[in-house]
């Protein structure tokens, strides 16, 4: 691997190639740096290297790095599992909560946004592989929740996010990405006051080109930008 800037340049080239292959514009696909376990200086390096936004998984890490100015100049997304008692540290602080994975959380985010007098942009997280280990709405639940989004007037539904199962072989996740694309098209067709569905967040270091081929509008990349995370420190 190269420097953070070199890695980003390589990823951009791969993204552009996949976009061309799919007959899409590369400018339609955003690169979100999944920056967990990388410090503020490295996040700033990624921003200087040209990522479109940053995504954090853990509330405490987000709060600490934000206080150090890690994300200045780029939108910040929350992409991890969010406990309801931490919602107050995230709503109104981040530009997009990508990981609204259950109705209880949706209601809680809406309540907190109302308290602050704001509208919070969100994505619904879909457990597209129906994995026990993952949270998220089922594909079946998504259209129903999307239909009821007007019940939560202080959120604005912007789209969907998914983390498919770890693939055994290259291309193994394309069918999940295709399923996500269908769900996304489905819910984007409907109109309403607090929905403006234009984001399909899918694709990580190992499978982002496949995700782009299947219609992703935002890839979330950690390892391919920053290198392997060291969980032992
Ligand atoms: C860590 C993480 C990523 C990036 O994973 P890599 O395989 O390191 O690219 C993307 N999305 C979410 C929700 C993550 O937690």
CSV table of C-alpha atoms and ligand atoms in Angstrom, one decimal:
chain,number,residue,atom,x,y,z
A,1,UNK,CA,0.0,0.0,0.0
A,2,UNK,CA,1.0,3.6,-0.6
A,3,UNK,CA,0.4,6.7,1.3
A,4,UNK,CA,-3.2,7.7,2.2
A,5,UNK,CA,-3.3,10.1,-0.8
A,6,UNK,CA,-1.9,7.4,-3.2
A,7,UNK,CA,-4.4,4.9,-1.9
A,8,UNK,CA,-7.3,7.3,-2.5
A,9,UNK,CA,-6.0,8.1,-6.0
A,10,UNK,CA,-6.0,4.4,-6.8
A,11,UNK,CA,-9.5,3.9,-5.4
A,12,UNK,CA,-10.8,6.9,-7.4
A,13,UNK,CA,-9.3,5.3,-10.6
A,14,UNK,CA,-11.0,2.0,-9.8
A,15,UNK,CA,-14.3,3.8,-9.0
A,16,UNK,CA,-14.1,5.7,-12.3
A,17,UNK,CA,-13.4,2.5,-14.2
A,18,UNK,CA,-16.4,0.7,-12.6
A,19,UNK,CA,-18.6,3.7,-13.3
A,20,UNK,CA,-17.6,3.7,-17.0
A,21,UNK,CA,-18.2,0.0,-17.2
A,22,UNK,CA,-21.7,0.5,-15.8
A,23,UNK,CA,-22.4,3.4,-18.1
A,24,UNK,CA,-22.5,5.8,-15.1
A,25,UNK,CA,-20.8,9.1,-14.3
A,26,UNK,CA,-18.0,8.8,-11.7
A,27,UNK,CA,-19.2,12.0,-10.1
A,28,UNK,CA,-22.5,10.2,-9.2
A,29,UNK,CA,-20.6,8.0,-6.7
A,30,UNK,CA,-19.3,9.5,-3.4
A,31,UNK,CA,-16.3,8.2,-1.5
A,32,UNK,CA,-16.8,8.0,2.2
A,33,UNK,CA,-13.7,7.4,4.4
A,34,UNK,CA,-14.7,4.8,7.0
A,35,UNK,CA,-12.2,6.2,9.5
A,36,UNK,CA,-12.7,4.1,12.7
A,37,UNK,CA,-9.4,3.6,14.6
A,38,UNK,CA,-7.6,6.2,12.6
A,39,UNK,CA,-6.6,9.3,14.4
A,40,UNK,CA,-7.5,12.9,13.6
A,41,UNK,CA,-4.3,13.5,11.7
A,42,UNK,CA,-4.9,10.5,9.4
A,43,UNK,CA,-8.5,11.6,8.8
A,44,UNK,CA,-7.3,15.0,7.8
A,45,UNK,CA,-4.9,13.3,5.4
A,46,UNK,CA,-7.7,11.5,3.8
A,47,UNK,CA,-9.7,14.7,3.5
A,48,UNK,CA,-6.6,16.4,1.9
A,49,UNK,CA,-6.4,13.3,-0.4
A,50,UNK,CA,-9.9,14.0,-1.7
A,51,UNK,CA,-12.5,11.9,0.0
A,52,UNK,CA,-16.1,13.3,-0.2
A,53,UNK,CA,-17.1,12.6,3.4
A,54,UNK,CA,-16.1,10.7,6.6
A,55,UNK,CA,-18.0,8.0,8.4
A,56,UNK,CA,-17.5,7.0,12.0
A,57,UNK,CA,-18.7,3.9,13.9
A,58,UNK,CA,-18.3,4.8,17.5
A,59,UNK,CA,-19.9,7.7,19.2
A,60,UNK,CA,-17.0,8.4,21.7
A,61,UNK,CA,-14.4,8.2,19.0
A,62,UNK,CA,-16.5,10.6,16.8
A,63,UNK,CA,-16.9,13.1,19.6
A,64,UNK,CA,-13.1,13.1,20.5
A,65,UNK,CA,-11.9,13.3,16.9
A,66,UNK,CA,-14.4,16.0,16.0
A,67,UNK,CA,-13.2,18.1,18.9
A,68,UNK,CA,-9.7,17.9,17.3
A,69,UNK,CA,-11.1,19.2,14.0
A,70,UNK,CA,-10.7,15.9,12.2
A,71,UNK,CA,-13.6,16.3,9.9
A,72,UNK,CA,-13.3,20.0,9.0
A,73,UNK,CA,-14.3,20.7,5.5
A,74,UNK,CA,-16.2,17.5,4.8
A,75,UNK,CA,-19.6,16.1,5.8
A,76,UNK,CA,-19.6,13.7,8.7
A,77,UNK,CA,-21.7,10.5,8.7
A,78,UNK,CA,-22.5,8.1,11.5
A,79,UNK,CA,-22.2,4.5,10.2
A,80,UNK,CA,-22.1,2.3,13.3
A,81,UNK,CA,-24.6,0.6,15.6
A,82,UNK,CA,-26.2,3.4,17.6
A,83,UNK,CA,-27.6,2.9,21.1
A,84,UNK,CA,-30.6,5.0,21.9
A,85,UNK,CA,-28.9,6.5,25.0
A,86,UNK,CA,-26.1,8.0,22.7
A,87,UNK,CA,-28.5,9.5,20.1
A,88,UNK,CA,-28.1,12.9,21.7
A,89,UNK,CA,-24.4,13.0,20.8
A,90,UNK,CA,-25.1,12.3,17.1
A,91,UNK,CA,-28.4,14.0,16.1
A,92,UNK,CA,-27.7,17.5,14.8
A,93,UNK,CA,-23.9,16.8,14.9
A,94,UNK,CA,-23.6,14.6,11.9
A,95,UNK,CA,-24.9,15.3,8.4
A,96,UNK,CA,-26.3,11.8,7.9
A,97,UNK,CA,-27.0,8.9,10.1
A,98,UNK,CA,-26.5,5.9,7.7
A,99,UNK,CA,-27.3,3.2,10.2
A,100,UNK,CA,-30.9,3.6,11.4
A,101,UNK,CA,-31.4,-0.2,11.8
A,102,UNK,CA,-34.6,-0.5,13.9
A,103,UNK,CA,-37.8,1.3,14.5
A,104,UNK,CA,-37.0,2.2,18.1
A,105,UNK,CA,-33.9,4.1,16.9
A,106,UNK,CA,-35.9,5.8,14.1
A,107,UNK,CA,-38.4,7.1,16.7
A,108,UNK,CA,-35.6,8.1,19.1
A,109,UNK,CA,-33.7,10.1,16.4
A,110,UNK,CA,-37.0,11.8,15.3
A,111,UNK,CA,-37.7,12.8,19.0
A,112,UNK,CA,-34.2,14.2,19.5
A,113,UNK,CA,-34.3,16.1,16.2
A,114,UNK,CA,-37.7,17.6,17.2
A,115,UNK,CA,-36.3,18.7,20.5
A,116,UNK,CA,-33.5,20.5,18.6
A,117,UNK,CA,-35.9,21.9,16.1
A,118,UNK,CA,-34.1,20.3,13.2
A,119,UNK,CA,-34.6,17.7,10.5
A,120,UNK,CA,-32.0,14.9,10.6
A,121,UNK,CA,-31.1,13.1,7.3
A,122,UNK,CA,-31.0,9.4,7.7
A,123,UNK,CA,-30.6,6.1,5.7
A,124,UNK,CA,-32.3,2.9,6.7
A,125,UNK,CA,-29.8,0.1,7.2
A,126,UNK,CA,-30.9,-3.2,5.6
A,127,UNK,CA,-29.8,-6.6,6.8
A,128,UNK,CA,-29.7,-7.8,3.2
A,129,UNK,CA,-28.1,-11.1,4.0
A,130,UNK,CA,-30.5,-11.8,6.9
A,131,UNK,CA,-27.5,-12.4,9.2
A,132,UNK,CA,-28.0,-13.1,12.9
A,133,UNK,CA,-24.9,-11.1,13.7
A,134,UNK,CA,-26.1,-8.0,11.9
A,135,UNK,CA,-28.8,-5.5,12.7
A,136,UNK,CA,-31.0,-3.7,10.2
A,137,UNK,CA,-34.4,-3.9,8.6
A,138,UNK,CA,-35.2,-6.9,6.5
A,139,UNK,CA,-35.8,-6.2,2.8
A,140,UNK,CA,-39.4,-7.0,3.4
A,141,UNK,CA,-39.7,-4.3,6.1
A,142,UNK,CA,-38.1,-1.5,4.1
A,143,UNK,CA,-41.0,-0.5,1.9
A,144,UNK,CA,-43.4,-0.5,4.9
A,145,UNK,CA,-41.1,1.7,7.0
A,146,UNK,CA,-40.5,4.0,4.0
A,147,UNK,CA,-44.3,4.3,3.6
A,148,UNK,CA,-44.7,5.3,7.2
A,149,UNK,CA,-41.8,7.8,7.2
A,150,UNK,CA,-44.3,10.7,7.5
A,151,UNK,CA,-44.9,9.5,11.1
A,152,UNK,CA,-41.4,10.7,11.8
A,153,UNK,CA,-41.5,14.3,10.5
A,154,UNK,CA,-38.1,15.4,12.0
A,155,UNK,CA,-36.1,12.9,10.0
A,156,UNK,CA,-35.7,13.0,6.2
A,157,UNK,CA,-35.3,9.7,4.5
A,158,UNK,CA,-32.4,9.9,2.0
A,159,UNK,CA,-32.0,6.3,1.1
A,160,UNK,CA,-30.6,2.9,2.1
A,161,UNK,CA,-27.3,1.4,3.5
A,162,UNK,CA,-26.2,-2.2,3.7
A,163,UNK,CA,-23.3,-4.4,4.7
A,164,UNK,CA,-23.7,-7.7,2.9
A,165,UNK,CA,-22.2,-10.9,4.2
A,166,UNK,CA,-18.5,-11.5,3.9
A,167,UNK,CA,-18.1,-12.9,0.4
A,168,UNK,CA,-16.4,-16.3,-0.2
A,169,UNK,CA,-15.3,-15.3,-3.7
A,170,UNK,CA,-15.0,-12.2,-5.8
A,171,UNK,CA,-18.3,-11.1,-7.1
A,172,UNK,CA,-20.1,-13.1,-4.5
A,173,UNK,CA,-22.0,-10.1,-3.2
A,174,UNK,CA,-23.4,-8.8,-6.5
A,175,UNK,CA,-26.8,-10.4,-5.9
A,176,UNK,CA,-27.1,-8.6,-2.6
A,177,UNK,CA,-26.1,-5.4,-4.2
A,178,UNK,CA,-28.7,-6.0,-7.0
A,179,UNK,CA,-31.4,-6.6,-4.4
A,180,UNK,CA,-30.5,-3.4,-2.6
A,181,UNK,CA,-30.7,-1.5,-5.9
A,182,UNK,CA,-34.2,-2.9,-6.5
A,183,UNK,CA,-35.4,-1.8,-3.0
A,184,UNK,CA,-33.8,1.6,-3.6
A,185,UNK,CA,-35.6,2.1,-6.9
A,186,UNK,CA,-38.8,1.0,-5.3
A,187,UNK,CA,-38.7,3.5,-2.4
A,188,UNK,CA,-37.3,6.4,-4.5
A,189,UNK,CA,-40.3,6.3,-6.7
A,190,UNK,CA,-42.6,7.5,-3.9
A,191,UNK,CA,-42.8,11.2,-2.9
A,192,UNK,CA,-43.5,12.8,0.4
A,193,UNK,CA,-42.5,15.8,2.5
A,194,UNK,CA,-39.8,14.2,4.5
A,195,UNK,CA,-38.3,11.9,1.9
A,196,UNK,CA,-35.7,12.7,-0.8
A,197,UNK,CA,-34.3,9.4,-1.6
A,198,UNK,CA,-31.0,9.7,-3.5
A,199,UNK,CA,-28.4,7.7,-1.6
A,200,UNK,CA,-27.6,4.0,-1.9
A,201,UNK,CA,-24.7,3.4,0.4
A,202,UNK,CA,-23.0,0.1,-0.3
A,203,UNK,CA,-19.6,-1.3,-1.1
A,204,UNK,CA,-16.4,-1.5,1.1
A,205,UNK,CA,-12.7,-2.2,0.5
A,206,UNK,CA,-13.2,-5.7,-0.9
A,207,UNK,CA,-16.3,-5.2,-3.1
A,208,UNK,CA,-16.8,-1.5,-4.0
A,209,UNK,CA,-16.4,-2.0,-7.7
A,210,UNK,CA,-19.1,-4.7,-7.7
A,211,UNK,CA,-21.3,-2.3,-5.7
A,212,UNK,CA,-20.8,0.4,-8.2
A,213,UNK,CA,-21.6,-1.9,-11.1
A,214,UNK,CA,-24.9,-2.6,-9.3
A,215,UNK,CA,-25.8,1.0,-8.7
A,216,UNK,CA,-24.2,2.2,-5.5
A,217,UNK,CA,-24.1,6.0,-5.1
A,218,UNK,CA,-21.7,5.9,-2.1
A,219,UNK,CA,-19.0,3.5,-1.1
A,220,UNK,CA,-17.6,3.4,2.5
A,221,UNK,CA,-13.9,2.5,2.5
A,222,UNK,CA,-11.6,2.0,5.4
A,223,UNK,CA,-8.8,-0.6,4.9
A,224,UNK,CA,-8.0,0.3,1.3
A,225,UNK,CA,-7.5,4.0,2.3
A,226,UNK,CA,-5.8,3.6,5.7
A,227,UNK,CA,-4.4,0.1,5.7
A,228,UNK,CA,-5.3,-2.8,8.0
A,229,UNK,CA,-6.8,-1.7,11.4
A,230,UNK,CA,-4.8,-2.9,14.4
A,231,UNK,CA,-7.3,-4.2,17.0
A,232,UNK,CA,-4.6,-5.0,19.5
A,233,UNK,CA,-3.5,-1.5,20.5
B,1,LIG,C1,-15.4,-0.4,8.8
B,1,LIG,C2,-16.6,-0.1,8.0
B,1,LIG,C3,-16.5,0.1,6.6
B,1,LIG,C4,-15.2,-0.1,5.8
B,1,LIG,O1,-14.7,-1.4,5.9
B,1,LIG,P1,-13.3,-1.8,5.1
B,1,LIG,O2,-13.5,-3.2,4.7
B,1,LIG,O3,-12.2,-1.5,6.0
B,1,LIG,O4,-13.3,-0.9,3.9
B,1,LIG,C5,-17.6,0.4,5.9
B,1,LIG,N1,-18.8,0.5,6.5
B,1,LIG,C6,-19.0,0.3,7.8
B,1,LIG,C7,-20.3,0.4,8.4
B,1,LIG,C8,-17.9,0.0,8.6
B,1,LIG,O5,-18.0,-0.2,9.9
